[in-house]
PDB file of C-alpha atoms and ligand atoms in Angstrom:
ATOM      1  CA  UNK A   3      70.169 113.700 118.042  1.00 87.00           C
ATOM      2  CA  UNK A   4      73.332 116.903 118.059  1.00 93.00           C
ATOM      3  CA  UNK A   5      76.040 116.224 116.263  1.00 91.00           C
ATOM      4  CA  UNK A   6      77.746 116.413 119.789  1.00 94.00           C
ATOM      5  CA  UNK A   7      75.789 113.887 121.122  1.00 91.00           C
ATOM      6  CA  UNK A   8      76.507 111.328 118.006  1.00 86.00           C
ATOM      7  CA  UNK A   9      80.524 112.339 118.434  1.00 88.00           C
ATOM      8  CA  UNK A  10      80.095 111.313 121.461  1.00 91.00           C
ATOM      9  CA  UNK A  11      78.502 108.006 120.833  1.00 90.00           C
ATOM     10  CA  UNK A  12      80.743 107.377 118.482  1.00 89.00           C
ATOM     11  CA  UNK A  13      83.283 107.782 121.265  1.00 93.00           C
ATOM     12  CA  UNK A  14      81.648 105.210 123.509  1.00 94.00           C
ATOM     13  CA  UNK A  15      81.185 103.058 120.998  1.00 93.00           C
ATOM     14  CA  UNK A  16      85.060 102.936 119.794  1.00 96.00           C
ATOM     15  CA  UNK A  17      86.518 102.643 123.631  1.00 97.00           C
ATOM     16  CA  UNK A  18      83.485  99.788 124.985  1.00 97.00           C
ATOM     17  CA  UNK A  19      84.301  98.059 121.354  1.00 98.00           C
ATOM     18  CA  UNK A  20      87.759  98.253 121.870  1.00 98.00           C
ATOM     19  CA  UNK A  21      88.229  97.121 125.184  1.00 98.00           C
ATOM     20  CA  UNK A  22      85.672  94.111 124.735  1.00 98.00           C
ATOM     21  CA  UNK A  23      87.914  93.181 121.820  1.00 98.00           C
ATOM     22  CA  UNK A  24      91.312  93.122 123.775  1.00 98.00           C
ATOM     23  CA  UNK A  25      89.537  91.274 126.267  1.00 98.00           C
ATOM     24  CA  UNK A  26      88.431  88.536 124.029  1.00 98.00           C
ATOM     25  CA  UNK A  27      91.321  88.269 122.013  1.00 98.00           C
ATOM     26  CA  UNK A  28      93.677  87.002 125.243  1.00 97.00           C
ATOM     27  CA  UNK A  29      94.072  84.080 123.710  1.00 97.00           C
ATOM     28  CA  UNK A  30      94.814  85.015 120.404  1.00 98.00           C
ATOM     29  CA  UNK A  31      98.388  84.644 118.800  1.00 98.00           C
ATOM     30  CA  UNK A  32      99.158  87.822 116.396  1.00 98.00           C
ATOM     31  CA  UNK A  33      99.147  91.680 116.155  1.00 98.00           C
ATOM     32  CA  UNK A  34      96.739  93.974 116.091  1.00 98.00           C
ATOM     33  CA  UNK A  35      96.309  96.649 112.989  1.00 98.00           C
ATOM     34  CA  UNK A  36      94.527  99.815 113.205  1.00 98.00           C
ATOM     35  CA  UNK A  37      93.044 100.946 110.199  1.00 98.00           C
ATOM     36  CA  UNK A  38      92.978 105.039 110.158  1.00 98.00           C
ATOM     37  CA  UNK A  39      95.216 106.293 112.428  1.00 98.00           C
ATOM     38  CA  UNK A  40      93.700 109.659 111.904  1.00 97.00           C
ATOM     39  CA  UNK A  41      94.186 112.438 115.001  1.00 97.00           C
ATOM     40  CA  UNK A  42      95.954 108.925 116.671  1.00 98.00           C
ATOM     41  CA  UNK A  43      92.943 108.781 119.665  1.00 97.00           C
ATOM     42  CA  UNK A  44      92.192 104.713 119.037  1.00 98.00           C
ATOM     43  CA  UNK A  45      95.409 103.965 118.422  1.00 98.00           C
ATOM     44  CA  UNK A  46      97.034 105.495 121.594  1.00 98.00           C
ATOM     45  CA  UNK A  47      94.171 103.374 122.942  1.00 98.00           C
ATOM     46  CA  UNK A  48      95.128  99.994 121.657  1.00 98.00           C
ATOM     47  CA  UNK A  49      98.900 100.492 122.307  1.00 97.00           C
ATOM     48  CA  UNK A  50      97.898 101.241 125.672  1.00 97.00           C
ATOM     49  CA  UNK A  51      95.733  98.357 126.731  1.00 97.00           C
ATOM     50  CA  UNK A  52      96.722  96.057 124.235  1.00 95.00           C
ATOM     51  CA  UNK A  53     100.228  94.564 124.949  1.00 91.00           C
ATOM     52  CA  UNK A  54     100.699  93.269 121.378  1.00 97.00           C
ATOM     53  CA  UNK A  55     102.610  95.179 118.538  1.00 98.00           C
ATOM     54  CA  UNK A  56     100.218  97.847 117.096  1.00 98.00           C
ATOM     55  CA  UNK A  57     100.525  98.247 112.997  1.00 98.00           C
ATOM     56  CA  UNK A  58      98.754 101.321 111.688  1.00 98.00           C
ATOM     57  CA  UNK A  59      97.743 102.145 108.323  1.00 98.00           C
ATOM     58  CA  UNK A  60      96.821 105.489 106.857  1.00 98.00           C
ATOM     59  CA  UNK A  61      97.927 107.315 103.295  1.00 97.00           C
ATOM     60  CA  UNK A  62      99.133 110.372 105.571  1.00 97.00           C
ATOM     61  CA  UNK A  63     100.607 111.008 108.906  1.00 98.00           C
ATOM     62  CA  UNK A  64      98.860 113.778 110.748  1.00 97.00           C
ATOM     63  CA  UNK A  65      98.660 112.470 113.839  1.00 98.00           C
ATOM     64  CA  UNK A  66      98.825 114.063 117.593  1.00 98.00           C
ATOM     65  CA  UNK A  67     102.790 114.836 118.079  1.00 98.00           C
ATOM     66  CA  UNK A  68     102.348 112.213 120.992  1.00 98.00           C
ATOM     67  CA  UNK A  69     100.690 109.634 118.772  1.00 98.00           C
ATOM     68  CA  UNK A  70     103.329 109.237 116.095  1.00 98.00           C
ATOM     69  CA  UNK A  71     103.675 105.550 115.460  1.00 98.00           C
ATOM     70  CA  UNK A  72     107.473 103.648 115.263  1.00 98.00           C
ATOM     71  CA  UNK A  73     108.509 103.713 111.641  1.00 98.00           C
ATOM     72  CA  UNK A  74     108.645  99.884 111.581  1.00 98.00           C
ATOM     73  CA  UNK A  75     104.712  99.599 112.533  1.00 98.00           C
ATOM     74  CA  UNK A  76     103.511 102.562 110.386  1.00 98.00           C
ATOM     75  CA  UNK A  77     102.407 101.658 106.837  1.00 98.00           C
ATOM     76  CA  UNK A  78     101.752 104.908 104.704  1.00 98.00           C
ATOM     77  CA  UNK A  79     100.255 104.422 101.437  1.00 98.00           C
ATOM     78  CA  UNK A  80      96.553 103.349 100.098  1.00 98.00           C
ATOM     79  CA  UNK A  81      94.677 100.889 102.485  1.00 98.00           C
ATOM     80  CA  UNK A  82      94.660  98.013  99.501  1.00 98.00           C
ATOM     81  CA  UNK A  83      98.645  97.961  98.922  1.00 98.00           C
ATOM     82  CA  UNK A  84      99.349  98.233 102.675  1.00 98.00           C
ATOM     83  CA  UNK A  85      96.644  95.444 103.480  1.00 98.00           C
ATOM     84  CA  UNK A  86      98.259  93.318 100.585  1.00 98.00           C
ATOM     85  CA  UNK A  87     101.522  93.962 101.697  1.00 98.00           C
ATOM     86  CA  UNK A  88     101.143  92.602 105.582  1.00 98.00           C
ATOM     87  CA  UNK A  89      99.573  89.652 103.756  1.00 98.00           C
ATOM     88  CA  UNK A  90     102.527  89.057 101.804  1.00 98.00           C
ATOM     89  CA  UNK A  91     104.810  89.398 105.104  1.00 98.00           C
ATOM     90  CA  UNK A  92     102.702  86.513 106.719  1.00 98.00           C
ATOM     91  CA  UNK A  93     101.783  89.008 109.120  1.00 98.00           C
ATOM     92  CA  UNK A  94      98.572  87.258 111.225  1.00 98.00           C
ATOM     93  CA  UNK A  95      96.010  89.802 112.954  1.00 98.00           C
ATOM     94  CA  UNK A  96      94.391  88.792 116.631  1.00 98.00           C
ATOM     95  CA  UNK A  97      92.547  92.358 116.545  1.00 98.00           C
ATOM     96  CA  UNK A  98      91.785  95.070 113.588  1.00 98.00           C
ATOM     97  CA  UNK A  99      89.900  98.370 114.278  1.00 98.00           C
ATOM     98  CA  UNK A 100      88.769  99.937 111.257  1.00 98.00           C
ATOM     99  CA  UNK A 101      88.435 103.571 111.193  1.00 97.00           C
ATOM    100  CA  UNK A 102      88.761 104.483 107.361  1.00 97.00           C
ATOM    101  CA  UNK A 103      86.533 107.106 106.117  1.00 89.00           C
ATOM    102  CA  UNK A 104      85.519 109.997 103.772  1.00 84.00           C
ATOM    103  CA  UNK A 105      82.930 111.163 106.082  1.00 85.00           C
ATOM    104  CA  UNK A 106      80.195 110.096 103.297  1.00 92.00           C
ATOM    105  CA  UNK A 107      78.513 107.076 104.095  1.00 91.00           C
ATOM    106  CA  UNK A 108      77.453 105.561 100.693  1.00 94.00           C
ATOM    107  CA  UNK A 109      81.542 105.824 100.150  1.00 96.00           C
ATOM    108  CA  UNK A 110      82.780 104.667 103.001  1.00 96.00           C
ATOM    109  CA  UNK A 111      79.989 101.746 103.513  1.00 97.00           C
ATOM    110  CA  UNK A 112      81.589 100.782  99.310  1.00 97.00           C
ATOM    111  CA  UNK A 113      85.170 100.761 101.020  1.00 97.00           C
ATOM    112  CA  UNK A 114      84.333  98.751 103.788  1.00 98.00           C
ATOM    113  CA  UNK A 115      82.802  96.433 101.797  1.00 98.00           C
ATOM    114  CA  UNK A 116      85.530  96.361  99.037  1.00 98.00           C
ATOM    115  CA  UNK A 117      88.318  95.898 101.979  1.00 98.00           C
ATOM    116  CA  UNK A 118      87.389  93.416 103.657  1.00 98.00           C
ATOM    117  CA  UNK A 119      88.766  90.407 101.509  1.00 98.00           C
ATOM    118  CA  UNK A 120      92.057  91.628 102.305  1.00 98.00           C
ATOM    119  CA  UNK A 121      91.238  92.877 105.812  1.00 98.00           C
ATOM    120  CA  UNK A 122      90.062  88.458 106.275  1.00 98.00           C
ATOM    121  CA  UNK A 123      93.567  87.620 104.978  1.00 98.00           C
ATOM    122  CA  UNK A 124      95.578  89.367 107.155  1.00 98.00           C
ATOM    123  CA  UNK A 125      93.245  87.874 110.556  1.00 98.00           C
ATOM    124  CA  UNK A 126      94.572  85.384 112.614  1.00 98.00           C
ATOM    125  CA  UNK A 127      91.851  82.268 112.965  1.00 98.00           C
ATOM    126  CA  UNK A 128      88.801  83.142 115.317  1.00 98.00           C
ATOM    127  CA  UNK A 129      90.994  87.159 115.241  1.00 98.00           C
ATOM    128  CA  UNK A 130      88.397  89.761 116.004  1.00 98.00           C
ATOM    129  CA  UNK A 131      87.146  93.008 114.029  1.00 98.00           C
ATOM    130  CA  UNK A 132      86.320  96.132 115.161  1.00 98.00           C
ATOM    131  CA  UNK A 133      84.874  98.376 112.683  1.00 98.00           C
ATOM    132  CA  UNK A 134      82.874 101.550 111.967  1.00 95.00           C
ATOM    133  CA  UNK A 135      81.432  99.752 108.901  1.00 97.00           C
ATOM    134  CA  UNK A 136      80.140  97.142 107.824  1.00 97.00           C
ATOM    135  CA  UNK A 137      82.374  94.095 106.594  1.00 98.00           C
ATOM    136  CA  UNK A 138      81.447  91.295 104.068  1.00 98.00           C
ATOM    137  CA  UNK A 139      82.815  87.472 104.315  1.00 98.00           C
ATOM    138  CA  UNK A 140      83.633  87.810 107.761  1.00 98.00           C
ATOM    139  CA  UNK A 141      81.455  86.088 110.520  1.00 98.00           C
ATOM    140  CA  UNK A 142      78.911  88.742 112.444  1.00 97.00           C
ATOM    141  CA  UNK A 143      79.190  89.181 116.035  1.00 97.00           C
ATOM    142  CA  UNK A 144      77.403  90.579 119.008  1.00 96.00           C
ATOM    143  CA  UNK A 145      79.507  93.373 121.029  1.00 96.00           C
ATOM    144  CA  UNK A 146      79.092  95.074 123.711  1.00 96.00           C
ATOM    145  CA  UNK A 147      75.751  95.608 125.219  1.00 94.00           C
ATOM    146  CA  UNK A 148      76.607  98.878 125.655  1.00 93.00           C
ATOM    147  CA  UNK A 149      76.746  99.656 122.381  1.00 93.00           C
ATOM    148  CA  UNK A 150      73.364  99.875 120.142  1.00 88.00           C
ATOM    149  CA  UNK A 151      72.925  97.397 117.605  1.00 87.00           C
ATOM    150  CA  UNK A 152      74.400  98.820 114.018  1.00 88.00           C
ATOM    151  CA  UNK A 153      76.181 101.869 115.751  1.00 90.00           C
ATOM    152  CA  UNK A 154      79.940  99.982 115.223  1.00 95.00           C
ATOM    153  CA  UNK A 155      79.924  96.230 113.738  1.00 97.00           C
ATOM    154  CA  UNK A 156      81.400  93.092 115.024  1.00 98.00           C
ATOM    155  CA  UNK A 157      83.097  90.172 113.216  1.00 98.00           C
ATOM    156  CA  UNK A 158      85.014  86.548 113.971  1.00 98.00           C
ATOM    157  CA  UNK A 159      87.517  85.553 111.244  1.00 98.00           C
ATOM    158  CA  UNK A 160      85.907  81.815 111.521  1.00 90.00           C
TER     159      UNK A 160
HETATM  160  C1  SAM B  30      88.292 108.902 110.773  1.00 90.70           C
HETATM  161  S1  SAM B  30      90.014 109.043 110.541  1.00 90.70           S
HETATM  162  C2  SAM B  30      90.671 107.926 111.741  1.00 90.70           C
HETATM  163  C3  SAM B  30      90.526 108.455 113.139  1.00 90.70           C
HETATM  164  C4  SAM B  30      91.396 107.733 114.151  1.00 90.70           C
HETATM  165  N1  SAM B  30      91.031 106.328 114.303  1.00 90.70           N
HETATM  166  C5  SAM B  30      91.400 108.432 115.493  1.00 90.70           C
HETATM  167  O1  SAM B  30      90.902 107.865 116.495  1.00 90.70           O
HETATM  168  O2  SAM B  30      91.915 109.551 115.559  1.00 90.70           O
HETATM  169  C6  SAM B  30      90.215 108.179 109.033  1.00 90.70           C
HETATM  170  C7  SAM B  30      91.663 108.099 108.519  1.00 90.70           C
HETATM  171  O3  SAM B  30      91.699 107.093 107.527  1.00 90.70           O
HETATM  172  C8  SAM B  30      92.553 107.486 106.474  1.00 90.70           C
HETATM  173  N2  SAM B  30      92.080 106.791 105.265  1.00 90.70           N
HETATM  174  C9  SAM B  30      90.810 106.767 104.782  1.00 90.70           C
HETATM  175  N3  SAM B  30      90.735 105.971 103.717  1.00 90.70           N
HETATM  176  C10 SAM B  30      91.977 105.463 103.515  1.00 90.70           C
HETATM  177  C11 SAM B  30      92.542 104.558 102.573  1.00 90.70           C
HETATM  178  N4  SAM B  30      91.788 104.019 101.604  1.00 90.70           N
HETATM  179  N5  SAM B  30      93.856 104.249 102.669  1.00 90.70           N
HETATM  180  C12 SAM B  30      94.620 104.798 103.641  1.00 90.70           C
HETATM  181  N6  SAM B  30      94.149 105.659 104.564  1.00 90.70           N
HETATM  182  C13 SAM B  30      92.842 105.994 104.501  1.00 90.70           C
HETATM  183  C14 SAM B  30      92.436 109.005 106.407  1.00 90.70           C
HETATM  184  O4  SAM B  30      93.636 109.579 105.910  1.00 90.70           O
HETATM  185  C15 SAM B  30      92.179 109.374 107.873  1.00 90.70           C
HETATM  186  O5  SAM B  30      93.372 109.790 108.520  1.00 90.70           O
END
């Protein structure tokens, strides 16, 4: 498989997993946090299907001009002091995407892994998480079945 055909896989696989996610988490009571706000592509995504506030997390702010998040919903710093500091806040999760990465997969697999404690505090019960990799001590779903099994990961808080 191209590069350009896994880009755009990944693609797929971030709007289906997104929008299956906002669909299931109706019901939900709490925000949603996007984890890598990056270029700002998923996050214009969720703020524009998702009628919830949209929290975003990233240690820089490089976004799209268009994609520049309200000051009171941006957290800049380190994922681990921004993550412990919406836990502090009582802040409660319905939906997370997580889109952190180095681009080197042993690294950003370790991250994942090493996050998620503190991405499970900040989830609302049953909350839903969307991520590029894979989470520990968070409860495994099935997604989409348009996406492939392993390509993005699925988990229930509960
Ligand atoms: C792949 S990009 C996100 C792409 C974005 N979701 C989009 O659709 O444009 C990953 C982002 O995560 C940020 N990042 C990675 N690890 C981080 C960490 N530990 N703490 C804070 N930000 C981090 C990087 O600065 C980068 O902007």
């Amino acid at each position: 498989m191209s590069r350009l055909e896994s880009f755009r896989r990944r693609l797929t696989a971030q709007i289906d997993g997104i929008n299956w996610a906002i669909e299931k988490t109706t019901e939900i009571q709490g925000d949603i946090l996007e984890m890598g706000l990056g270029n700002g592509r998923t996050y214009d995504h969720l703020r524009e299907y998702a009628d919830r506030r949209v929290w975003v997390i990233d240690r820089i702010l490089q976004c799209h001009p268009s994609c520049v998040p309200p000051t009171k919903d941006f957290l800049q710093g380190e994922a681990e002091d921004m993550l412990t500091r919406l836990a502090e806040g009582g802040y409660k999760m319905a939906l997370a995407h997580y889109d952190f990465g180095h681009g080197v997969k042993e690294l950003d697999v370790e991250e994942g892994k090493a996050l998620s404690p503190l991405i499970k505090a900040v989830m609302a019960p049953n909350g839903l998480v969307v991520s590029q990799q894979p989470m520990v001590g968070l409860t495994e779903i099935s997604g989409p079945d348009t996406i492939m099994p392993g390509r993005y990961h699925f988990y229930q808080n509960g």
